[in-house]
Amino acid sequence: MIGVFDSGLGGLTVLHALVARFPQLAFTYLGDHANVPYGNRPSEEIVELTRAASEALFLRGAKLVLLGCNTATAVAARRLQREWLPQSGWLAKGHNILGIVAPTVEAATQTPWSVTTPQYPQKNLTDRIAVFGTLRTIQSNVYLEEIRKRCPKVSVIQQVCSELAGAIEAEAPEARLEALVEEGIKGAMAQANGEAPHRAILGCTHFPLVEHLFRRHLPPATRILSQPEIVADSFEDYLARKPQYAEAHGGAALTLLTTGDPEVVSQRSRVFWPDGLAFRSLAA
Ligand code: DGL
């Protein structure tokens, strides 16, 4: 079984793409609704919450946990992969954690993650790439550093949208969401001296839910990269290389867990998953 984690409902955008791509696999999704949003929390808290969630998924049978959350990936993935997985013994038992920044950087730079120095022709790329994310994702500079490592001439415009994930999670009215998106885009355009970014990364898994609003306010020439599709493509490659994680022991299954109120969360999930999903409490 494959675990997918997000601070709340945003990771469902990634889960949706994964279930469509791998209908034969079993997935368990965990949303930490008791603590959402993560985006403005101190980094140490994000690391600890992500560790606890990954362990909860391991204990329920996941061998592989995909962090369907940019904030958790940006702040916690490397620490958990390098320190906690080996120290806790989970690595020795064959468990692993993956993030979603690497595939997104690969798609944005057209360079494999394993290539960490500029290569022709990417080293001459002079595109402008705008990254929209939570406060912690942007403060981590992970997108900026990883893109510039591979494409040093690309200008990376980083824009914090600190209220947007929380507003989406709280089902704020469309006008409020649009105002927040517009404010973020204005900030990015000011940083770019009014020049249209060639590509935009919606670097928060909640943001695809308001992609239409980004589309409305971004210059028409800016292409929006679709992170859920990018992650599904990259996950397909990963499972081809690591088939042990793709063994469908019990066949297709979808289990939805939350640290919050399952009824409220199931109701809200309709925004993300029109057929509706039945969440259960992690504690039960
Ligand atoms: N969906 C998350 C992300 O991709 C986190 C949003 C939040 O909890 O602030 O960053």
PDB file of C-alpha atoms and ligand atoms in Angstrom:
ATOM      1  CA  MET A   1       0.000   0.000   0.000  1.00  0.00           C
ATOM      2  CA  ILE A   2       1.229   3.513  -0.776  1.00  0.00           C
ATOM      3  CA  GLY A   3       0.719   6.320   1.706  1.00  0.00           C
ATOM      4  CA  VAL A   4       0.033   9.884   0.599  1.00  0.00           C
ATOM      5  CA  PHE A   5       0.272  12.670   3.124  1.00  0.00           C
ATOM      6  CA  ASP A   6      -0.743  16.301   3.219  1.00  0.00           C
ATOM      7  CA  SER A   7      -1.401  18.847   5.945  1.00  0.00           C
ATOM      8  CA  GLY A   8      -5.039  18.870   4.816  1.00  0.00           C
ATOM      9  CA  LEU A   9      -6.970  18.343   1.621  1.00  0.00           C
ATOM     10  CA  GLY A  10      -4.431  19.728  -0.886  1.00  0.00           C
ATOM     11  CA  GLY A  11      -2.704  16.384  -1.368  1.00  0.00           C
ATOM     12  CA  LEU A  12      -5.958  15.042  -2.789  1.00  0.00           C
ATOM     13  CA  THR A  13      -5.039  16.838  -6.017  1.00  0.00           C
ATOM     14  CA  VAL A  14      -1.956  14.587  -6.160  1.00  0.00           C
ATOM     15  CA  LEU A  15      -3.855  11.500  -4.979  1.00  0.00           C
ATOM     16  CA  HIS A  16      -6.439  12.032  -7.726  1.00  0.00           C
ATOM     17  CA  ALA A  17      -3.740  11.950 -10.406  1.00  0.00           C
ATOM     18  CA  LEU A  18      -2.133   8.864  -8.812  1.00  0.00           C
ATOM     19  CA  VAL A  19      -5.371   6.883  -8.562  1.00  0.00           C
ATOM     20  CA  ALA A  20      -6.164   7.695 -12.208  1.00  0.00           C
ATOM     21  CA  ARG A  21      -2.677   6.547 -13.248  1.00  0.00           C
ATOM     22  CA  PHE A  22      -2.480   3.443 -11.024  1.00  0.00           C
ATOM     23  CA  PRO A  23      -6.033   2.130 -10.653  1.00  0.00           C
ATOM     24  CA  GLN A  24      -4.675  -1.281  -9.585  1.00  0.00           C
ATOM     25  CA  LEU A  25      -2.828   0.001  -6.504  1.00  0.00           C
ATOM     26  CA  ALA A  26      -3.925   0.524  -2.915  1.00  0.00           C
ATOM     27  CA  PHE A  27      -3.503   4.022  -1.478  1.00  0.00           C
ATOM     28  CA  THR A  28      -4.004   5.386   2.021  1.00  0.00           C
ATOM     29  CA  TYR A  29      -4.290   9.142   2.302  1.00  0.00           C
ATOM     30  CA  LEU A  30      -3.687  10.977   5.556  1.00  0.00           C
ATOM     31  CA  GLY A  31      -4.683  14.623   6.024  1.00  0.00           C
ATOM     32  CA  ASP A  32      -3.482  16.329   9.194  1.00  0.00           C
ATOM     33  CA  HIS A  33      -6.587  18.464   9.512  1.00  0.00           C
ATOM     34  CA  ALA A  34      -6.016  18.940  13.233  1.00  0.00           C
ATOM     35  CA  ASN A  35      -2.940  21.011  12.370  1.00  0.00           C
ATOM     36  CA  VAL A  36      -3.631  22.477   8.923  1.00  0.00           C
ATOM     37  CA  PRO A  37      -2.334  24.853   7.584  1.00  0.00           C
ATOM     38  CA  TYR A  38       1.369  24.070   7.920  1.00  0.00           C
ATOM     39  CA  GLY A  39       2.586  26.922   5.732  1.00  0.00           C
ATOM     40  CA  ASN A  40       3.188  29.511   8.452  1.00  0.00           C
ATOM     41  CA  ARG A  41       4.307  27.095  11.229  1.00  0.00           C
ATOM     42  CA  PRO A  42       7.856  26.940  12.620  1.00  0.00           C
ATOM     43  CA  SER A  43      10.034  24.518  10.650  1.00  0.00           C
ATOM     44  CA  GLU A  44      10.706  22.203  13.613  1.00  0.00           C
ATOM     45  CA  GLU A  45       6.976  21.716  14.095  1.00  0.00           C
ATOM     46  CA  ILE A  46       6.538  20.853  10.413  1.00  0.00           C
ATOM     47  CA  VAL A  47       9.332  18.281  10.638  1.00  0.00           C
ATOM     48  CA  GLU A  48       7.791  16.657  13.709  1.00  0.00           C
ATOM     49  CA  LEU A  49       4.243  16.624  12.290  1.00  0.00           C
ATOM     50  CA  THR A  50       5.491  15.143   9.006  1.00  0.00           C
ATOM     51  CA  ARG A  51       7.504  12.512  10.859  1.00  0.00           C
ATOM     52  CA  ALA A  52       4.503  11.526  12.987  1.00  0.00           C
ATOM     53  CA  ALA A  53       2.255  11.312   9.912  1.00  0.00           C
ATOM     54  CA  SER A  54       4.773   9.213   7.971  1.00  0.00           C
ATOM     55  CA  GLU A  55       5.123   6.841  10.912  1.00  0.00           C
ATOM     56  CA  ALA A  56       1.338   6.562  11.255  1.00  0.00           C
ATOM     57  CA  LEU A  57       1.154   5.543   7.591  1.00  0.00           C
ATOM     58  CA  PHE A  58       4.015   3.044   7.988  1.00  0.00           C
ATOM     59  CA  LEU A  59       2.248   1.519  10.992  1.00  0.00           C
ATOM     60  CA  ARG A  60      -0.871   1.083   8.847  1.00  0.00           C
ATOM     61  CA  GLY A  61       1.063  -0.877   6.246  1.00  0.00           C
ATOM     62  CA  ALA A  62       2.475   1.733   3.855  1.00  0.00           C
ATOM     63  CA  LYS A  63       5.965   0.848   2.620  1.00  0.00           C
ATOM     64  CA  LEU A  64       6.286   4.074   0.721  1.00  0.00           C
ATOM     65  CA  VAL A  65       4.993   7.492   1.799  1.00  0.00           C
ATOM     66  CA  LEU A  66       4.646  10.255  -0.735  1.00  0.00           C
ATOM     67  CA  LEU A  67       4.529  13.707   0.822  1.00  0.00           C
ATOM     68  CA  GLY A  68       1.770  15.284  -1.282  1.00  0.00           C
ATOM     69  CA  CYS A  69       2.645  18.615   0.266  1.00  0.00           C
ATOM     70  CA  ASN A  70       5.272  21.124  -0.848  1.00  0.00           C
ATOM     71  CA  THR A  71       5.661  22.598   2.613  1.00  0.00           C
ATOM     72  CA  ALA A  72       6.342  19.210   4.238  1.00  0.00           C
ATOM     73  CA  THR A  73       8.656  18.297   1.352  1.00  0.00           C
ATOM     74  CA  ALA A  74      10.559  21.592   1.391  1.00  0.00           C
ATOM     75  CA  VAL A  75      11.007  21.667   5.152  1.00  0.00           C
ATOM     76  CA  ALA A  76      11.053  18.040   6.278  1.00  0.00           C
ATOM     77  CA  ALA A  77      11.726  15.542   3.451  1.00  0.00           C
ATOM     78  CA  ARG A  78      15.504  15.697   3.429  1.00  0.00           C
ATOM     79  CA  ARG A  79      15.787  15.537   7.240  1.00  0.00           C
ATOM     80  CA  LEU A  80      13.432  12.574   7.455  1.00  0.00           C
ATOM     81  CA  GLN A  81      15.140  10.729   4.584  1.00  0.00           C
ATOM     82  CA  ARG A  82      18.666  11.300   5.858  1.00  0.00           C
ATOM     83  CA  GLU A  83      18.192  11.154   9.624  1.00  0.00           C
ATOM     84  CA  TRP A  84      14.909   9.715  10.822  1.00  0.00           C
ATOM     85  CA  LEU A  85      14.466   6.842   8.324  1.00  0.00           C
ATOM     86  CA  PRO A  86      17.866   5.273   9.066  1.00  0.00           C
ATOM     87  CA  GLN A  87      17.837   6.037  12.814  1.00  0.00           C
ATOM     88  CA  SER A  88      14.312   4.738  13.407  1.00  0.00           C
ATOM     89  CA  GLY A  89      14.996   1.444  11.649  1.00  0.00           C
ATOM     90  CA  TRP A  90      12.266   1.978   9.030  1.00  0.00           C
ATOM     91  CA  LEU A  91      14.818   2.259   6.226  1.00  0.00           C
ATOM     92  CA  ALA A  92      16.303  -1.127   7.109  1.00  0.00           C
ATOM     93  CA  LYS A  93      12.796  -2.583   6.882  1.00  0.00           C
ATOM     94  CA  GLY A  94      12.526  -1.268   3.300  1.00  0.00           C
ATOM     95  CA  HIS A  95      10.368   1.805   3.952  1.00  0.00           C
ATOM     96  CA  ASN A  96      10.881   5.085   2.171  1.00  0.00           C
ATOM     97  CA  ILE A  97       9.600   8.663   1.931  1.00  0.00           C
ATOM     98  CA  LEU A  98       9.382  10.680  -1.286  1.00  0.00           C
ATOM     99  CA  GLY A  99       8.695  14.369  -1.798  1.00  0.00           C
ATOM    100  CA  ILE A 100       7.200  16.328  -4.664  1.00  0.00           C
ATOM    101  CA  VAL A 101       9.741  19.103  -5.148  1.00  0.00           C
ATOM    102  CA  ALA A 102      12.217  16.940  -7.102  1.00  0.00           C
ATOM    103  CA  PRO A 103       9.808  15.954  -9.917  1.00  0.00           C
ATOM    104  CA  THR A 104       8.561  19.524 -10.156  1.00  0.00           C
ATOM    105  CA  VAL A 105      12.107  20.884 -10.483  1.00  0.00           C
ATOM    106  CA  GLU A 106      12.872  18.197 -13.068  1.00  0.00           C
ATOM    107  CA  ALA A 107       9.858  19.280 -15.127  1.00  0.00           C
ATOM    108  CA  ALA A 108      10.611  22.994 -14.743  1.00  0.00           C
ATOM    109  CA  THR A 109      14.266  22.620 -15.734  1.00  0.00           C
ATOM    110  CA  GLN A 110      13.902  19.662 -18.111  1.00  0.00           C
ATOM    111  CA  THR A 111      16.823  18.146 -16.219  1.00  0.00           C
ATOM    112  CA  PRO A 112      16.891  14.901 -14.242  1.00  0.00           C
ATOM    113  CA  TRP A 113      17.224  15.345 -10.469  1.00  0.00           C
ATOM    114  CA  SER A 114      20.440  13.314 -10.523  1.00  0.00           C
ATOM    115  CA  VAL A 115      22.041  15.968 -12.741  1.00  0.00           C
ATOM    116  CA  THR A 116      23.063  18.727 -10.361  1.00  0.00           C
ATOM    117  CA  THR A 117      25.340  20.819 -12.554  1.00  0.00           C
ATOM    118  CA  PRO A 118      24.301  22.884 -15.562  1.00  0.00           C
ATOM    119  CA  GLN A 119      24.233  20.867 -18.787  1.00  0.00           C
ATOM    120  CA  TYR A 120      23.861  22.006 -22.368  1.00  0.00           C
ATOM    121  CA  PRO A 121      21.293  23.234 -23.502  1.00  0.00           C
ATOM    122  CA  GLN A 122      19.671  23.948 -20.137  1.00  0.00           C
ATOM    123  CA  LYS A 123      22.665  25.920 -18.908  1.00  0.00           C
ATOM    124  CA  ASN A 124      21.795  28.569 -21.466  1.00  0.00           C
ATOM    125  CA  LEU A 125      18.107  28.723 -20.595  1.00  0.00           C
ATOM    126  CA  THR A 126      17.106  32.272 -19.700  1.00  0.00           C
ATOM    127  CA  ASP A 127      13.439  31.726 -18.861  1.00  0.00           C
ATOM    128  CA  ARG A 128      11.585  33.371 -16.003  1.00  0.00           C
ATOM    129  CA  ILE A 129       9.897  30.872 -13.699  1.00  0.00           C
ATOM    130  CA  ALA A 130       7.466  32.040 -11.033  1.00  0.00           C
ATOM    131  CA  VAL A 131       6.965  29.855  -7.962  1.00  0.00           C
ATOM    132  CA  PHE A 132       3.916  30.425  -5.765  1.00  0.00           C
ATOM    133  CA  GLY A 133       3.971  28.719  -2.359  1.00  0.00           C
ATOM    134  CA  THR A 134       3.424  28.933   1.353  1.00  0.00           C
ATOM    135  CA  LEU A 135       5.673  31.049   3.567  1.00  0.00           C
ATOM    136  CA  ARG A 136       7.809  28.084   4.655  1.00  0.00           C
ATOM    137  CA  THR A 137       8.145  26.625   1.160  1.00  0.00           C
ATOM    138  CA  ILE A 138       9.355  29.944  -0.222  1.00  0.00           C
ATOM    139  CA  GLN A 139      11.578  30.668   2.794  1.00  0.00           C
ATOM    140  CA  SER A 140      13.246  27.278   2.361  1.00  0.00           C
ATOM    141  CA  ASN A 141      14.464  28.513  -1.066  1.00  0.00           C
ATOM    142  CA  VAL A 142      14.348  24.923  -2.257  1.00  0.00           C
ATOM    143  CA  TYR A 143      12.810  25.743  -5.641  1.00  0.00           C
ATOM    144  CA  LEU A 144      15.144  28.696  -6.181  1.00  0.00           C
ATOM    145  CA  GLU A 145      18.270  26.728  -5.312  1.00  0.00           C
ATOM    146  CA  GLU A 146      17.398  23.519  -7.121  1.00  0.00           C
ATOM    147  CA  ILE A 147      16.329  25.309 -10.322  1.00  0.00           C
ATOM    148  CA  ARG A 148      19.354  27.628 -10.347  1.00  0.00           C
ATOM    149  CA  LYS A 149      21.721  24.712  -9.722  1.00  0.00           C
ATOM    150  CA  ARG A 150      20.631  23.187 -13.034  1.00  0.00           C
ATOM    151  CA  CYS A 151      19.732  26.335 -14.963  1.00  0.00           C
ATOM    152  CA  PRO A 152      21.825  29.211 -13.557  1.00  0.00           C
ATOM    153  CA  LYS A 153      20.532  31.756 -16.059  1.00  0.00           C
ATOM    154  CA  VAL A 154      16.867  31.205 -15.277  1.00  0.00           C
ATOM    155  CA  SER A 155      15.277  33.948 -13.177  1.00  0.00           C
ATOM    156  CA  VAL A 156      13.255  32.435 -10.379  1.00  0.00           C
ATOM    157  CA  ILE A 157      10.564  34.662  -8.940  1.00  0.00           C
ATOM    158  CA  GLN A 158       9.404  33.391  -5.572  1.00  0.00           C
ATOM    159  CA  GLN A 159       6.059  34.567  -4.280  1.00  0.00           C
ATOM    160  CA  VAL A 160       4.589  33.798  -0.869  1.00  0.00           C
ATOM    161  CA  CYS A 161       0.822  33.257  -0.780  1.00  0.00           C
ATOM    162  CA  SER A 162       0.541  32.905   2.963  1.00  0.00           C
ATOM    163  CA  GLU A 163      -3.241  32.924   3.346  1.00  0.00           C
ATOM    164  CA  LEU A 164      -4.312  30.994   0.264  1.00  0.00           C
ATOM    165  CA  ALA A 165      -4.046  27.351   1.410  1.00  0.00           C
ATOM    166  CA  GLY A 166      -5.886  28.156   4.642  1.00  0.00           C
ATOM    167  CA  ALA A 167      -8.616  30.000   2.743  1.00  0.00           C
ATOM    168  CA  ILE A 168      -9.082  27.072   0.317  1.00  0.00           C
ATOM    169  CA  GLU A 169      -9.182  24.645   3.232  1.00  0.00           C
ATOM    170  CA  ALA A 170     -11.783  26.841   4.986  1.00  0.00           C
ATOM    171  CA  GLU A 171     -13.911  27.042   1.818  1.00  0.00           C
ATOM    172  CA  ALA A 172     -13.612  30.813   1.609  1.00  0.00           C
ATOM    173  CA  PRO A 173     -15.884  32.489  -0.967  1.00  0.00           C
ATOM    174  CA  GLU A 174     -14.585  32.580  -4.552  1.00  0.00           C
ATOM    175  CA  ALA A 175     -14.175  36.387  -4.403  1.00  0.00           C
ATOM    176  CA  ARG A 176     -11.839  36.083  -1.395  1.00  0.00           C
ATOM    177  CA  LEU A 177      -9.812  33.342  -3.099  1.00  0.00           C
ATOM    178  CA  GLU A 178      -9.589  35.430  -6.250  1.00  0.00           C
ATOM    179  CA  ALA A 179      -8.393  38.464  -4.281  1.00  0.00           C
ATOM    180  CA  LEU A 180      -5.639  36.351  -2.654  1.00  0.00           C
ATOM    181  CA  VAL A 181      -4.554  34.883  -6.004  1.00  0.00           C
ATOM    182  CA  GLU A 182      -4.561  38.329  -7.603  1.00  0.00           C
ATOM    183  CA  GLU A 183      -2.493  39.758  -4.761  1.00  0.00           C
ATOM    184  CA  GLY A 184       0.075  36.945  -5.167  1.00  0.00           C
ATOM    185  CA  ILE A 185       0.291  37.438  -8.921  1.00  0.00           C
ATOM    186  CA  LYS A 186       0.682  41.205  -8.510  1.00  0.00           C
ATOM    187  CA  GLY A 187       3.581  40.548  -6.136  1.00  0.00           C
ATOM    188  CA  ALA A 188       5.220  38.169  -8.602  1.00  0.00           C
ATOM    189  CA  MET A 189       4.724  40.550 -11.532  1.00  0.00           C
ATOM    190  CA  ALA A 190       6.241  43.422  -9.541  1.00  0.00           C
ATOM    191  CA  GLN A 191       9.309  41.261  -8.826  1.00  0.00           C
ATOM    192  CA  ALA A 192       9.532  40.441 -12.544  1.00  0.00           C
ATOM    193  CA  ASN A 193       9.324  44.174 -13.449  1.00  0.00           C
ATOM    194  CA  GLY A 194       6.066  43.464 -15.223  1.00  0.00           C
ATOM    195  CA  GLU A 195       7.516  40.859 -17.578  1.00  0.00           C
ATOM    196  CA  ALA A 196       5.447  37.722 -17.977  1.00  0.00           C
ATOM    197  CA  PRO A 197       6.965  34.589 -16.433  1.00  0.00           C
ATOM    198  CA  HIS A 198       7.407  31.838 -19.028  1.00  0.00           C
ATOM    199  CA  ARG A 199       6.239  29.220 -16.560  1.00  0.00           C
ATOM    200  CA  ALA A 200       4.477  29.210 -13.212  1.00  0.00           C
ATOM    201  CA  ILE A 201       4.809  26.513 -10.579  1.00  0.00           C
ATOM    202  CA  LEU A 202       1.816  26.300  -8.266  1.00  0.00           C
ATOM    203  CA  GLY A 203       4.082  25.112  -5.461  1.00  0.00           C
ATOM    204  CA  CYS A 204       1.371  24.193  -2.990  1.00  0.00           C
ATOM    205  CA  THR A 205      -0.883  21.218  -3.567  1.00  0.00           C
ATOM    206  CA  HIS A 206      -3.916  23.255  -2.539  1.00  0.00           C
ATOM    207  CA  PHE A 207      -3.393  25.715  -5.382  1.00  0.00           C
ATOM    208  CA  PRO A 208      -4.499  23.503  -8.323  1.00  0.00           C
ATOM    209  CA  LEU A 209      -7.971  23.920  -6.817  1.00  0.00           C
ATOM    210  CA  VAL A 210      -7.825  27.578  -7.802  1.00  0.00           C
ATOM    211  CA  GLU A 211      -5.803  27.073 -10.987  1.00  0.00           C
ATOM    212  CA  HIS A 212      -8.620  28.761 -12.938  1.00  0.00           C
ATOM    213  CA  LEU A 213      -8.029  31.910 -10.874  1.00  0.00           C
ATOM    214  CA  PHE A 214      -4.279  31.779 -11.499  1.00  0.00           C
ATOM    215  CA  ARG A 215      -5.068  31.314 -15.203  1.00  0.00           C
ATOM    216  CA  ARG A 216      -7.399  34.331 -15.141  1.00  0.00           C
ATOM    217  CA  HIS A 217      -4.818  36.667 -13.620  1.00  0.00           C
ATOM    218  CA  LEU A 218      -1.500  35.415 -14.988  1.00  0.00           C
ATOM    219  CA  PRO A 219      -0.409  36.794 -18.362  1.00  0.00           C
ATOM    220  CA  PRO A 220      -1.742  34.573 -21.186  1.00  0.00           C
ATOM    221  CA  ALA A 221       1.839  33.726 -22.229  1.00  0.00           C
ATOM    222  CA  THR A 222       2.617  32.121 -18.869  1.00  0.00           C
ATOM    223  CA  ARG A 223       2.273  28.338 -18.856  1.00  0.00           C
ATOM    224  CA  ILE A 224       1.109  26.815 -15.588  1.00  0.00           C
ATOM    225  CA  LEU A 225       2.880  23.567 -14.706  1.00  0.00           C
ATOM    226  CA  SER A 226       0.455  20.974 -13.367  1.00  0.00           C
ATOM    227  CA  GLN A 227       2.137  19.461 -10.332  1.00  0.00           C
ATOM    228  CA  PRO A 228      -0.270  16.516  -9.829  1.00  0.00           C
ATOM    229  CA  GLU A 229       0.374  15.283 -13.384  1.00  0.00           C
ATOM    230  CA  ILE A 230       4.115  15.864 -13.056  1.00  0.00           C
ATOM    231  CA  VAL A 231       4.166  13.887  -9.808  1.00  0.00           C
ATOM    232  CA  ALA A 232       2.174  11.022 -11.372  1.00  0.00           C
ATOM    233  CA  ASP A 233       4.620  10.874 -14.327  1.00  0.00           C
ATOM    234  CA  SER A 234       7.601  10.795 -12.043  1.00  0.00           C
ATOM    235  CA  PHE A 235       5.963   8.251  -9.730  1.00  0.00           C
ATOM    236  CA  GLU A 236       5.419   5.981 -12.723  1.00  0.00           C
ATOM    237  CA  ASP A 237       9.162   6.079 -13.444  1.00  0.00           C
ATOM    238  CA  TYR A 238       9.963   5.488  -9.786  1.00  0.00           C
ATOM    239  CA  LEU A 239       7.710   2.429  -9.539  1.00  0.00           C
ATOM    240  CA  ALA A 240       9.221   1.025 -12.730  1.00  0.00           C
ATOM    241  CA  ARG A 241      12.626   1.237 -11.039  1.00  0.00           C
ATOM    242  CA  LYS A 242      11.360   0.065  -7.619  1.00  0.00           C
ATOM    243  CA  PRO A 243       8.649  -2.498  -8.415  1.00  0.00           C
ATOM    244  CA  GLN A 244       8.639  -3.724  -4.806  1.00  0.00           C
ATOM    245  CA  TYR A 245       6.538  -0.662  -3.898  1.00  0.00           C
ATOM    246  CA  ALA A 246       4.006  -1.358  -6.647  1.00  0.00           C
ATOM    247  CA  GLU A 247       3.031  -4.843  -5.462  1.00  0.00           C
ATOM    248  CA  ALA A 248      -0.744  -4.722  -5.252  1.00  0.00           C
ATOM    249  CA  HIS A 249      -1.200  -7.308  -2.481  1.00  0.00           C
ATOM    250  CA  GLY A 250      -4.806  -6.566  -1.616  1.00  0.00           C
ATOM    251  CA  GLY A 251      -5.674  -5.043  -5.014  1.00  0.00           C
ATOM    252  CA  ALA A 252      -7.061  -1.573  -5.566  1.00  0.00           C
ATOM    253  CA  ALA A 253      -8.257   0.210  -2.453  1.00  0.00           C
ATOM    254  CA  LEU A 254      -8.578   3.760  -1.236  1.00  0.00           C
ATOM    255  CA  THR A 255      -8.476   4.532   2.481  1.00  0.00           C
ATOM    256  CA  LEU A 256      -8.872   8.108   3.692  1.00  0.00           C
ATOM    257  CA  LEU A 257      -7.696   9.095   7.139  1.00  0.00           C
ATOM    258  CA  THR A 258      -7.735  12.390   8.990  1.00  0.00           C
ATOM    259  CA  THR A 259      -6.552  13.736  12.311  1.00  0.00           C
ATOM    260  CA  GLY A 260      -9.572  16.075  12.200  1.00  0.00           C
ATOM    261  CA  ASP A 261     -13.322  15.537  12.226  1.00  0.00           C
ATOM    262  CA  PRO A 262     -14.069  12.852   9.582  1.00  0.00           C
ATOM    263  CA  GLU A 263     -17.572  14.162   8.852  1.00  0.00           C
ATOM    264  CA  VAL A 264     -16.455  17.710   8.252  1.00  0.00           C
ATOM    265  CA  VAL A 265     -13.457  16.588   6.205  1.00  0.00           C
ATOM    266  CA  SER A 266     -15.536  14.184   4.065  1.00  0.00           C
ATOM    267  CA  GLN A 267     -17.961  17.003   3.336  1.00  0.00           C
ATOM    268  CA  ARG A 268     -15.139  19.387   2.369  1.00  0.00           C
ATOM    269  CA  SER A 269     -13.425  16.794   0.195  1.00  0.00           C
ATOM    270  CA  ARG A 270     -16.235  17.251  -2.336  1.00  0.00           C
ATOM    271  CA  VAL A 271     -14.501  20.407  -3.501  1.00  0.00           C
ATOM    272  CA  PHE A 272     -11.502  18.277  -4.428  1.00  0.00           C
ATOM    273  CA  TRP A 273     -13.208  15.021  -5.355  1.00  0.00           C
ATOM    274  CA  PRO A 274     -16.715  15.614  -6.678  1.00  0.00           C
ATOM    275  CA  ASP A 275     -17.958  12.070  -5.940  1.00  0.00           C
ATOM    276  CA  GLY A 276     -17.097  12.653  -2.299  1.00  0.00           C
ATOM    277  CA  LEU A 277     -14.818  10.625  -0.071  1.00  0.00           C
ATOM    278  CA  ALA A 278     -15.460   8.915   3.240  1.00  0.00           C
ATOM    279  CA  PHE A 279     -12.720   9.883   5.685  1.00  0.00           C
ATOM    280  CA  ARG A 280     -12.135   7.943   8.880  1.00  0.00           C
ATOM    281  CA  SER A 281     -10.435   9.178  12.012  1.00  0.00           C
ATOM    282  CA  LEU A 282      -6.752   8.269  12.330  1.00  0.00           C
ATOM    283  CA  ALA A 283      -7.367   7.759  16.037  1.00  0.00           C
ATOM    284  CA  ALA A 284     -10.166   5.186  15.547  1.00  0.00           C
TER     285      ALA A 284
HETATM  286  N1  DGL B   1      -0.738  21.677   0.620  1.00  0.00           N
HETATM  287  C1  DGL B   1       0.436  22.132   1.232  1.00  0.00           C
HETATM  288  C2  DGL B   1       1.569  22.482   0.315  1.00  0.00           C
HETATM  289  O1  DGL B   1       1.663  21.896  -0.732  1.00  0.00           O
HETATM  290  C3  DGL B   1       0.406  22.878   2.499  1.00  0.00           C
HETATM  291  C4  DGL B   1      -0.532  23.977   2.727  1.00  0.00           C
HETATM  292  C5  DGL B   1      -0.494  24.356   4.169  1.00  0.00           C
HETATM  293  O2  DGL B   1      -0.786  23.482   5.008  1.00  0.00           O
HETATM  294  O3  DGL B   1      -0.164  25.509   4.456  1.00  0.00           O
HETATM  295  O4  DGL B   1       2.386  23.310   0.626  1.00  0.00           O
END
